[in-house]
Amino acid sequence: MGRYCVRVTTGAWLFSGSHNRVQLWLVGARGDAELELQLRPARGQEEEFDLDIPKDLGPLQFVKLCKHHSLVDDAWFCDLITVRGPGASEEAAFPCYQWVQGQGVLSLPEGTGEGRGGDSGTGIADPPVEWGLAGGQSQGWDTWKEGLPLTIAAGCQDDLPPNMRFHEDKRLDFEWALKAGALEMVLKRIYTLLSSWNHLEDFDQIFWGQKSILAEKVHQCWQDDELFGYQFLNGANPMLLRRSACLPSRLVLPPGMEALRAQLERELQNGSLFEADFILLDGLPTNVIRGEKQYLAAPLVLLKMEPNGKLLPMLIQIQPPGPSSPTSPLFLPSDPPLAWLLAKVWVRNSDFQLHQLQYHLLNTHLVAEVMAVATMRCLPGLHPVFKLLIPHIRYTMEINTRARTQLISEGGIFDKVVSTGGGGHVQLLRRAMAQLTYRSLCPPDDLADRGLLGIPSALYAHDALRLWGIIAQYVEGIVHLFYHRDDVVRGDSELQAWCREITEVGLCHAQERGFPISFQSRKQLCHFLTMCIFTCTAQHGAINQGQLDWYAWVPNAPCTMRMPPPTTKEEVKMATVMGSLPDVRQACLQMTITWHLGRRQPDMVPLGHHKEKYFSSPKAKAVLNQFQTDLENLEREITARNEQLDLPYDYLKPSRIENSVTI
């Protein structure tokens, strides 16, 4: 005879409870027992039961459960089941954190994952036949477009497995925000109906509603060269800038510019010459919106770093030289103000395209989805890598599926308002995919390759490196608990299959671009897992949040251009600038969508602070606690630094980083 205390916790989401009856069994090393209790779990409740079991079950290994229903299958979101057996000093935890549906018998393994004697060498047992919750599920791959990462096989969000869907609270907020944005856009259109659209100040007519403090600063200072240069270091897209190793081959200086060449060469020798080359956009087909052709350019910008850390533009070549224009005009700060302003606007439009498609959609969303699908396909829920990653893939599959059906689909937002829409965006993604290397996703390597290490004013670079180190220490702490030697890593067949699934399948033979196809050591595994978590959290935070600040004032980052790039400087008038920038409808839609995508989510989970307790051992809990402490220390460092800055950089503040790609 033994007395067992059983606690069952139900999720706090809308509709998490169930009117169906739930049956439980305890499975131990010396036997199992069917419990007499039958739950009707209530939302947000923890229910506790004391039960007498006729025999001692020994160390508990699984809790099995079955949800019975007669007419309606009322899904139940089970958080966690804990059990304290006779004589036990600690509770055994059986994490679930998923929807339970159907009438099959499901098994929840004990949460430490230690001492199971599995064949992988990690001490992890194979799950029993009844295993049916997350991990090892047969999620199918699909091809959205040839030449791009594979996606989950789902035509719309309703096709996704329940545990990959938004919770009801998230779904209601997401859809409400879209409706609120649409209403605001209608009001702005009505307000501007009888107004002119001939001067830059006319954009003030729609610059109201949802906007941030920094957005107002952008509104006031967007024409300044200093703010233009700052954005390459710390704006919405800090991923393109690199230190020049030589003068770019595409740069053709016409006669009479010998003094400029000498200045460029001096900056080059001093290590203070930087460049941003948008050549990836060259030759892409452009969109046609409401019968009007839109335009793209492929600018080159050269900038110099002042001793005080300010990055200032020196010249802009809007288009690369070609057969029809072997000497493309160069725009300089000394040019007529409107000509120089229009050249910078073309750069900002080009940056909008690469930011949204290459660095946001591809390098965070689509890469994160590959990791998510491979994790669900290859790793059982008991596997330590599954436990490590599952909090960081929350909602990713649904937000990406919605993007493919609403944002980048035929007739979607990109087709309606962005100059790369109508097919050019897919070609750009294919070009970007060819440049997606393993090193480009790892800040220590990427920043070194771009020559951005050790620059005091490069705040993204500084914070990214600090976060990478903190995440790496957390990953190493967890990995070393389960993999005591390199040969244990090599012998884990599930782990090796997961690696191949990501590199060879999901990322389409990315070993040609430096991604591993196997793990030979703990160090190699830790580096890869750090990349996975950094991509799904910090990198997405840095790339996503800036939309709210830098894109609300549309002239600073126009989504499309309605006139071709200027070929002469003298002919640029205010009518040229306004005729090039988005019209009222396009500008309103840009503001609405970027607010929706950049705003803080009401159910936001900060990095490292997920409530789910997938690891139940004291050692694993200590590693997570240290991770949280390190993040809090970094938070204080960034806060103190930002108090001394005119433009605080907050995007990599740990409290502002979402724990997964959810928007």
XYZ file of C-alpha atoms in Angstrom:
663
model
C 0.000 0.000 0.000
C 1.326 3.431 -0.945
C -0.087 6.938 -0.782
C 0.372 9.157 -3.843
C -0.342 12.864 -4.138
C -1.308 13.810 -7.711
C -1.586 17.408 -8.948
C -3.038 18.232 -12.379
C -2.629 21.756 -13.799
C -4.775 23.039 -16.661
C -3.711 25.898 -18.931
C -4.976 29.446 -18.456
C -5.790 30.045 -22.136
C -9.364 30.534 -23.273
C -11.173 27.177 -23.604
C -8.275 25.301 -21.928
C -10.655 23.430 -19.634
C -12.839 20.546 -20.751
C -16.226 19.058 -19.876
C -14.949 15.628 -20.910
C -13.788 13.147 -18.279
C -10.067 12.417 -17.999
C -8.683 9.093 -16.779
C -5.125 8.740 -15.397
C -2.676 5.864 -14.868
C 0.672 5.882 -13.078
C 3.486 3.801 -14.551
C 6.499 2.977 -12.380
C 9.526 0.721 -12.576
C 7.690 -2.010 -10.622
C 4.219 -1.763 -12.095
C 1.342 0.503 -13.046
C -1.982 1.514 -11.545
C -5.222 2.869 -12.957
C -6.430 5.748 -10.804
C -10.038 5.860 -9.721
C -10.270 9.634 -10.030
C -11.840 11.035 -13.204
C -11.204 14.743 -13.811
C -13.297 17.399 -15.438
C -10.414 19.919 -15.739
C -11.191 23.627 -15.353
C -9.301 26.468 -17.060
C -6.380 27.841 -15.039
C -6.966 25.445 -12.145
C -4.598 23.154 -10.274
C -6.364 20.142 -8.793
C -4.763 17.985 -6.095
C -5.698 14.436 -5.092
C -4.409 12.053 -2.436
C -4.821 8.417 -3.473
C -3.986 5.068 -1.930
C -2.400 2.602 -4.369
C -2.410 -1.101 -3.402
C 1.262 -1.552 -4.303
C 4.504 0.408 -4.448
C 5.073 1.315 -8.108
C 8.725 2.185 -7.629
C 10.291 5.200 -9.357
C 7.652 6.716 -11.608
C 8.386 6.791 -15.332
C 5.136 7.826 -17.061
C 1.685 9.173 -16.448
C -0.806 7.857 -18.980
C -4.058 9.628 -19.637
C -7.184 9.217 -21.717
C -9.902 11.794 -22.311
C -13.348 10.220 -22.723
C -16.201 11.890 -24.569
C -19.654 10.847 -25.655
C -20.886 13.405 -28.184
C -18.366 16.264 -28.288
C -14.563 16.038 -28.221
C -13.919 19.012 -25.934
C -10.155 19.570 -26.151
C -8.189 20.000 -22.916
C -4.971 22.006 -22.559
C -2.916 20.124 -19.986
C 0.010 22.052 -18.506
C 1.669 19.703 -16.058
C 1.037 16.655 -13.883
C 3.135 16.129 -10.773
C 3.145 13.097 -8.476
C 4.705 12.542 -5.058
C 4.976 8.868 -4.153
C 5.420 7.203 -0.760
C 8.709 8.156 0.851
C 9.720 10.476 -2.033
C 11.479 13.703 -1.084
C 10.590 15.436 -4.352
C 7.709 15.397 -6.773
C 8.068 13.703 -10.123
C 7.016 16.094 -12.900
C 5.359 15.050 -16.140
C 5.251 18.080 -18.486
C 2.630 18.300 -21.216
C 1.779 21.925 -22.187
C -0.360 20.812 -25.122
C -3.879 20.139 -26.268
C -5.235 16.677 -25.506
C -7.827 15.489 -28.026
C -9.378 12.245 -29.171
C -9.825 9.072 -27.140
C -6.397 7.481 -27.484
C -4.193 6.726 -24.492
C -1.344 9.237 -24.260
C 1.846 8.907 -22.240
C 3.760 11.717 -20.530
C 7.344 10.749 -19.636
C 8.906 11.907 -16.390
C 10.561 15.268 -16.942
C 14.196 14.776 -16.013
C 14.926 12.417 -18.911
C 17.719 10.923 -16.820
C 18.588 7.315 -16.156
C 16.318 5.794 -18.800
C 18.908 3.632 -20.504
C 17.846 4.385 -24.057
C 19.879 3.284 -27.055
C 20.910 6.801 -28.076
C 23.563 7.009 -25.397
C 21.945 10.062 -23.768
C 20.175 8.009 -21.127
C 16.812 8.663 -22.804
C 14.326 5.861 -23.237
C 12.201 5.345 -26.296
C 8.597 6.418 -25.580
C 5.947 3.704 -25.252
C 3.713 2.685 -28.120
C 0.903 4.945 -26.921
C 3.148 8.061 -27.273
C 1.098 10.698 -29.044
C 2.045 14.148 -27.826
C 4.672 16.519 -29.192
C 7.884 15.187 -30.585
C 8.354 12.593 -33.279
C 5.137 13.631 -35.001
C 4.827 13.116 -38.744
C 4.593 16.770 -39.719
C 4.945 16.892 -43.491
C 7.162 19.214 -45.509
C 5.870 21.319 -48.366
C 7.419 23.554 -51.030
C 5.974 27.048 -51.106
C 8.269 28.166 -53.944
C 11.135 26.296 -55.591
C 14.549 27.404 -54.406
C 13.339 28.470 -50.948
C 13.370 26.667 -47.590
C 10.713 24.014 -47.184
C 7.686 24.824 -45.049
C 5.167 22.867 -43.041
C 2.519 21.179 -45.178
C -0.455 23.431 -44.432
C -2.501 25.392 -46.945
C -3.880 27.665 -44.220
C -3.732 27.957 -40.456
C -6.731 25.650 -40.030
C -4.640 22.809 -41.501
C -2.054 23.031 -38.723
C -1.981 20.568 -35.823
C -3.752 22.033 -32.760
C -0.533 22.385 -30.797
C 1.019 24.531 -33.541
C -1.932 26.958 -33.589
C -2.386 30.281 -31.842
C -4.157 30.010 -28.525
C -7.571 31.646 -28.619
C -6.344 34.773 -26.795
C -3.608 35.271 -29.384
C -5.957 34.626 -32.316
C -8.524 37.152 -31.076
C -5.876 39.829 -30.503
C -4.250 39.207 -33.906
C -7.533 39.489 -35.779
C -8.732 42.453 -33.696
C -5.503 44.323 -34.458
C -6.023 43.776 -38.185
C -9.557 45.154 -37.968
C -8.433 48.130 -35.875
C -5.675 48.870 -38.375
C -8.089 48.653 -41.281
C -10.464 51.087 -39.546
C -7.637 53.547 -38.878
C -6.613 53.338 -42.527
C -10.162 54.129 -43.663
C -10.309 57.137 -41.341
C -6.998 58.439 -42.684
C -8.184 58.025 -46.258
C -11.355 59.988 -45.488
C -9.359 62.680 -43.685
C -7.056 63.171 -46.683
C -9.758 62.852 -49.344
C -9.997 66.559 -50.074
C -6.410 67.411 -49.159
C -3.383 67.972 -51.339
C -0.537 65.467 -51.635
C 2.122 67.738 -53.066
C 4.542 68.412 -50.203
C 6.431 66.310 -47.688
C 4.438 67.992 -44.914
C 1.302 66.391 -46.372
C 2.439 63.071 -44.852
C 1.625 64.680 -41.491
C -2.039 64.187 -42.361
C -1.681 60.436 -41.809
C 1.017 60.538 -39.123
C -1.308 59.971 -36.203
C -2.703 56.982 -34.360
C -0.376 54.214 -33.250
C 3.249 55.400 -33.222
C 6.256 55.318 -30.915
C 8.406 58.048 -29.335
C 11.307 57.175 -31.635
C 8.990 57.366 -34.653
C 8.330 60.999 -33.752
C 12.095 61.659 -33.643
C 12.422 60.054 -37.082
C 9.626 62.315 -38.300
C 11.571 65.379 -37.135
C 15.097 64.380 -38.249
C 14.721 61.900 -41.131
C 16.384 64.225 -43.663
C 19.593 64.531 -41.605
C 22.633 62.665 -42.919
C 23.511 61.602 -39.388
C 20.214 59.758 -38.893
C 20.503 58.255 -42.389
C 23.894 56.756 -41.478
C 22.814 55.729 -37.987
C 20.170 53.404 -39.388
C 22.791 51.195 -41.044
C 24.286 50.528 -37.606
C 21.269 50.454 -35.305
C 18.061 50.835 -37.301
C 15.514 48.307 -38.468
C 18.130 46.582 -40.644
C 21.669 46.586 -39.201
C 22.646 43.596 -41.362
C 23.891 45.119 -44.624
C 26.668 47.499 -43.615
C 30.279 46.329 -43.917
C 33.705 47.909 -43.632
C 35.254 48.434 -47.071
C 38.348 46.382 -47.892
C 38.788 48.195 -51.224
C 36.844 50.590 -53.405
C 33.842 48.734 -54.867
C 34.358 47.581 -58.450
C 30.949 48.943 -59.477
C 31.973 52.461 -58.440
C 32.899 54.498 -61.524
C 34.112 58.024 -60.749
C 33.681 60.362 -63.712
C 36.405 62.871 -64.691
C 36.701 65.803 -62.324
C 36.240 63.770 -59.163
C 39.902 63.168 -58.380
C 39.561 64.940 -55.019
C 36.692 62.617 -54.044
C 38.735 59.550 -55.026
C 41.635 60.766 -52.890
C 39.298 61.283 -49.943
C 37.808 57.799 -50.362
C 41.253 56.239 -50.472
C 42.289 58.085 -47.302
C 39.216 56.816 -45.477
C 39.932 53.330 -46.813
C 43.488 53.366 -45.479
C 42.249 54.620 -42.101
C 39.694 51.817 -41.864
C 36.872 54.359 -41.648
C 35.233 53.672 -45.034
C 32.025 51.610 -44.971
C 29.612 50.492 -47.662
C 26.093 49.214 -48.179
C 25.531 47.560 -51.535
C 22.006 46.675 -52.655
C 23.131 44.829 -55.788
C 20.810 41.931 -54.914
C 17.943 44.085 -56.228
C 19.502 44.668 -59.635
C 17.323 43.560 -62.529
C 14.373 42.320 -60.464
C 10.933 42.653 -62.080
C 8.854 45.382 -60.480
C 5.271 45.446 -59.340
C 2.266 46.971 -61.095
C -0.174 48.439 -58.580
C -3.650 49.460 -59.721
C -2.389 49.646 -63.287
C 0.673 51.766 -62.484
C 4.223 50.481 -62.865
C 6.436 50.725 -59.759
C 10.225 51.059 -59.716
C 13.290 49.601 -58.014
C 16.939 50.534 -57.832
C 20.119 48.790 -56.644
C 22.041 51.557 -54.863
C 25.568 51.619 -53.534
C 26.267 53.845 -50.512
C 29.721 54.753 -49.243
C 29.944 56.160 -45.730
C 32.685 57.366 -43.412
C 32.980 56.804 -39.677
C 33.808 60.013 -37.832
C 36.059 59.872 -34.734
C 32.966 60.509 -32.581
C 31.294 57.360 -33.959
C 28.864 59.083 -36.319
C 28.435 57.354 -39.674
C 27.919 59.862 -42.502
C 27.177 59.207 -46.194
C 29.803 60.325 -48.699
C 28.186 59.328 -51.979
C 25.269 57.362 -53.424
C 25.218 55.549 -56.739
C 21.540 54.781 -57.288
C 22.027 52.236 -60.073
C 25.041 50.132 -61.064
C 26.681 51.012 -64.380
C 25.318 49.134 -67.371
C 25.548 49.088 -71.157
C 23.036 51.911 -71.422
C 24.630 54.039 -68.675
C 28.322 53.128 -68.225
C 28.803 56.116 -65.901
C 25.858 56.093 -63.518
C 25.443 59.497 -61.820
C 26.818 59.862 -58.320
C 24.889 61.854 -55.725
C 26.826 63.769 -53.081
C 25.943 65.711 -49.904
C 27.007 68.876 -51.739
C 24.349 68.378 -54.449
C 21.113 70.384 -54.541
C 19.185 69.447 -51.361
C 16.218 67.811 -53.096
C 18.471 65.727 -55.372
C 20.495 64.475 -52.387
C 17.298 63.820 -50.416
C 15.764 61.823 -53.274
C 18.928 59.734 -53.587
C 18.709 58.879 -49.882
C 15.016 58.040 -50.255
C 15.925 55.544 -52.981
C 18.405 53.930 -50.608
C 15.787 53.720 -47.878
C 13.311 52.114 -50.284
C 15.904 49.530 -51.255
C 16.675 48.874 -47.607
C 12.960 48.277 -46.972
C 12.968 45.496 -49.588
C 16.046 43.669 -48.291
C 15.055 44.117 -44.683
C 11.581 42.678 -45.103
C 12.431 39.829 -47.451
C 16.042 38.770 -46.874
C 16.776 39.597 -43.263
C 13.289 39.381 -41.733
C 11.260 36.826 -43.678
C 14.024 34.476 -44.846
C 16.742 34.721 -42.201
C 14.416 34.601 -39.191
C 10.871 33.417 -40.045
C 11.602 30.770 -42.650
C 14.762 29.506 -40.969
C 12.890 29.265 -37.656
C 10.122 27.288 -39.358
C 12.630 24.773 -40.714
C 13.974 24.287 -37.187
C 10.437 23.928 -35.822
C 9.254 21.339 -38.358
C 12.480 19.311 -38.104
C 12.194 19.317 -34.304
C 8.637 18.035 -34.426
C 9.516 15.402 -37.016
C 12.746 14.016 -35.597
C 12.875 14.454 -31.834
C 10.622 12.777 -29.253
C 9.271 14.987 -26.497
C 11.617 13.353 -23.981
C 14.730 14.383 -25.907
C 16.742 17.168 -24.217
C 17.123 19.121 -27.472
C 13.358 18.988 -27.966
C 12.876 20.285 -24.407
C 15.458 23.013 -25.010
C 13.948 24.253 -28.274
C 10.202 23.794 -27.871
C 9.659 27.123 -25.998
C 11.432 28.909 -28.874
C 9.174 27.640 -31.692
C 5.844 28.682 -30.139
C 3.388 30.054 -32.748
C 6.031 30.082 -35.498
C 4.191 27.723 -37.821
C 0.926 29.662 -37.679
C 2.426 33.119 -38.120
C 4.388 31.867 -41.128
C 1.355 30.128 -42.611
C -0.626 33.354 -42.245
C 2.217 35.249 -43.934
C 2.083 32.898 -46.922
C -1.681 33.299 -47.263
C -2.044 37.022 -46.462
C 1.266 38.859 -46.819
C 3.366 37.371 -49.632
C 0.641 35.422 -51.417
C -0.779 36.293 -54.816
C -2.979 39.322 -54.199
C -1.557 39.750 -50.692
C -0.099 42.827 -49.013
C 3.159 42.733 -50.971
C 1.287 42.657 -54.269
C -0.891 45.577 -53.147
C 1.731 47.986 -51.885
C 5.398 46.912 -52.231
C 7.566 47.528 -55.293
C 8.972 43.971 -55.191
C 5.466 42.486 -55.115
C 3.936 40.677 -58.050
C 6.737 38.090 -58.229
C 9.876 40.129 -57.719
C 9.771 39.293 -54.023
C 10.057 35.574 -54.775
C 13.040 36.119 -57.063
C 14.678 38.263 -54.387
C 14.132 35.521 -51.802
C 15.793 33.007 -54.121
C 18.820 35.269 -54.530
C 18.974 35.794 -50.772
C 18.711 32.047 -50.182
C 21.879 31.547 -52.233
C 23.667 33.917 -49.822
C 22.290 32.332 -46.637
C 25.341 30.852 -44.962
C 25.789 29.325 -41.525
C 28.231 32.106 -40.638
C 25.685 34.791 -41.566
C 23.354 33.495 -38.821
C 26.052 33.535 -36.117
C 26.847 37.106 -34.926
C 30.477 36.455 -33.899
C 31.209 35.243 -37.432
C 28.898 37.613 -39.303
C 30.100 40.760 -37.536
C 33.736 39.731 -37.989
C 33.141 39.101 -41.695
C 31.557 42.557 -42.018
C 34.315 44.307 -40.051
C 31.952 45.626 -37.392
C 33.642 44.338 -34.251
C 34.820 46.869 -31.708
C 32.869 49.891 -32.974
C 31.466 51.752 -29.933
C 28.542 53.258 -31.855
C 27.513 49.852 -33.315
C 24.956 49.117 -30.594
C 23.280 46.196 -32.399
C 26.680 44.533 -32.798
C 27.577 45.024 -29.136
C 24.244 43.756 -27.774
C 24.068 40.849 -30.229
C 27.480 39.589 -29.142
C 26.546 39.863 -25.469
C 23.311 37.973 -26.008
C 25.033 35.330 -28.114
C 27.460 34.687 -25.254
C 24.666 34.458 -22.666
C 22.613 32.074 -24.816
C 25.733 29.998 -25.553
C 26.434 29.588 -21.841
C 22.823 28.497 -21.226
C 22.933 25.986 -24.082
C 26.257 24.576 -22.895
C 24.874 24.144 -19.390
C 21.915 22.088 -20.623
C 23.844 20.082 -23.223
C 26.569 19.076 -20.767
C 23.942 17.661 -18.396
C 22.898 15.107 -20.991
C 25.964 14.633 -23.198
C 29.010 13.882 -21.068
C 31.386 13.163 -23.952
C 31.694 13.848 -27.674
C 31.061 10.202 -28.550
C 27.633 10.452 -26.836
C 26.763 13.251 -29.258
C 27.965 11.228 -32.226
C 25.980 8.204 -31.076
C 22.622 9.971 -30.699
C 20.811 8.818 -33.843
C 17.797 11.076 -33.247
C 20.005 14.127 -32.873
C 21.958 13.313 -36.036
C 18.716 12.774 -37.984
C 17.477 16.157 -36.766
C 20.646 17.860 -38.005
C 20.380 16.244 -41.454
C 16.679 17.114 -41.651
C 17.453 20.807 -41.144
C 20.454 21.068 -43.448
C 19.711 18.632 -46.261
C 15.909 18.738 -46.348
C 14.507 21.934 -44.841
C 17.326 24.226 -46.019
C 17.777 22.397 -49.339
C 21.332 20.987 -49.104
C 22.707 23.901 -47.117
C 25.902 21.983 -46.326
C 27.196 23.723 -49.449
C 26.854 26.970 -47.473
C 28.539 25.786 -44.293
C 25.647 24.216 -42.361
C 26.561 20.924 -40.628
C 25.022 17.606 -41.648
C 26.129 15.893 -38.427
C 27.451 16.751 -34.986
C 30.850 15.383 -34.056
C 31.331 17.097 -30.699
C 29.534 18.826 -27.860
C 31.110 22.118 -28.936
C 29.703 21.811 -32.444
C 26.264 20.923 -31.104
C 26.275 23.858 -28.668
C 27.225 26.303 -31.418
C 24.379 25.094 -33.648
C 21.807 25.204 -30.845
C 22.941 28.707 -29.886
C 22.363 29.762 -33.501
C 18.882 28.213 -33.415
C 17.814 29.999 -30.230
C 19.461 33.308 -31.175
C 17.719 33.289 -34.577
C 14.284 32.562 -33.077
C 14.616 35.155 -30.323
C 17.229 37.923 -30.342
C 17.746 38.195 -34.084
C 14.046 38.309 -34.818
C 13.617 40.886 -32.053
C 16.311 43.124 -33.526
C 14.863 42.895 -37.033
C 11.146 43.006 -36.230
C 10.755 45.679 -33.574
C 12.328 48.506 -35.586
C 9.460 48.585 -38.061
C 7.351 50.450 -35.510
C 9.981 53.183 -35.125
C 11.591 53.573 -38.542
C 8.724 52.794 -40.948
C 5.855 54.804 -39.439
C 7.129 58.011 -41.085
C 6.764 56.670 -44.603
C 9.285 58.925 -46.430
C 12.044 57.442 -44.263
C 11.363 53.917 -45.560
C 8.969 53.953 -48.521
C 7.545 50.565 -49.442
C 7.444 51.463 -53.132
C 8.607 54.120 -55.595
C 6.269 55.383 -58.315
C 8.794 57.078 -60.627
C 12.096 55.834 -62.059
C 15.372 56.867 -60.391
C 16.669 60.298 -61.411
C 19.417 60.439 -64.003
C 20.239 64.110 -63.499
C 20.407 66.198 -60.366
C 19.192 69.529 -61.672
C 15.747 68.274 -62.702
C 14.768 67.001 -59.235
C 11.916 69.147 -57.915
C 9.448 68.643 -55.067
C 6.995 67.206 -57.600
C 9.637 64.568 -58.459
C 10.046 63.604 -54.821
C 6.305 63.412 -54.102
C 5.634 61.633 -57.387
C 8.203 59.005 -56.401
C 7.028 58.403 -52.831
C 4.004 56.206 -52.042
C 0.587 57.728 -52.564
C -1.946 58.162 -49.753
C -3.365 54.655 -50.038
C 0.035 52.965 -50.132
C 1.381 55.078 -47.269
C -1.639 54.334 -45.067
C -1.331 50.611 -45.708
C 2.393 50.670 -44.922
C 1.751 52.392 -41.589
C -1.036 49.972 -40.679
C 0.843 46.770 -41.479
C 4.160 47.776 -39.949
C 2.373 48.847 -36.751
C 0.589 45.488 -36.654
C 3.820 43.536 -37.195
C 6.074 45.644 -34.979
C 3.900 46.236 -31.907
C 4.490 44.414 -28.640
C 2.236 41.382 -28.380
C -0.134 41.280 -25.359
C 0.808 37.657 -24.582
C 4.507 38.305 -25.182
C 6.862 35.901 -23.357
C 10.294 37.499 -22.736
C 13.417 35.542 -23.620
C 14.148 32.827 -21.049
C 11.008 33.435 -18.987
C 8.632 30.816 -20.391
C 6.436 29.294 -17.696
C 6.647 25.771 -19.104
C 8.896 23.485 -17.030
C 10.116 20.971 -19.579
C 13.228 20.206 -17.511
C 12.392 19.124 -13.988
C 15.807 18.176 -12.568
C 17.363 20.588 -10.033
C 20.528 20.907 -12.135
C 18.589 21.924 -15.262
C 16.515 24.387 -13.222
C 19.747 25.916 -11.916
C 21.021 26.391 -15.486
C 17.792 28.170 -16.461
C 17.927 30.334 -13.331
C 21.482 31.395 -14.197
C 20.332 32.199 -17.754
C 17.618 34.454 -16.363
C 20.090 36.136 -14.009
C 22.519 36.801 -16.860
C 19.713 38.311 -18.931
C 18.667 40.555 -16.045
C 22.255 41.774 -15.648
C 22.424 42.606 -19.354
C 19.098 44.410 -19.068
C 20.565 46.683 -16.406
C 23.687 47.311 -18.496
C 21.667 48.314 -21.556
C 19.324 50.507 -19.499
C 22.269 52.357 -17.932
C 23.930 52.841 -21.322
C 20.764 54.050 -22.986
C 20.275 56.731 -20.358
C 23.403 58.404 -21.758
C 22.259 58.274 -25.406
C 20.144 60.628 -27.493
C 18.790 57.608 -29.381
C 18.500 54.633 -27.002
C 18.863 51.195 -28.590
C 16.284 48.896 -26.982
C 15.663 46.143 -29.511
C 18.026 43.671 -27.811
C 16.979 44.488 -24.294
C 16.111 41.009 -22.957
C 12.732 42.159 -21.613
C 11.744 43.218 -25.143
C 12.871 40.052 -26.921
C 10.087 37.565 -27.605
C 10.970 33.969 -26.715
C 9.993 32.775 -30.216
C 8.896 34.075 -33.629
C 5.248 34.867 -32.941
C 4.544 37.893 -35.182
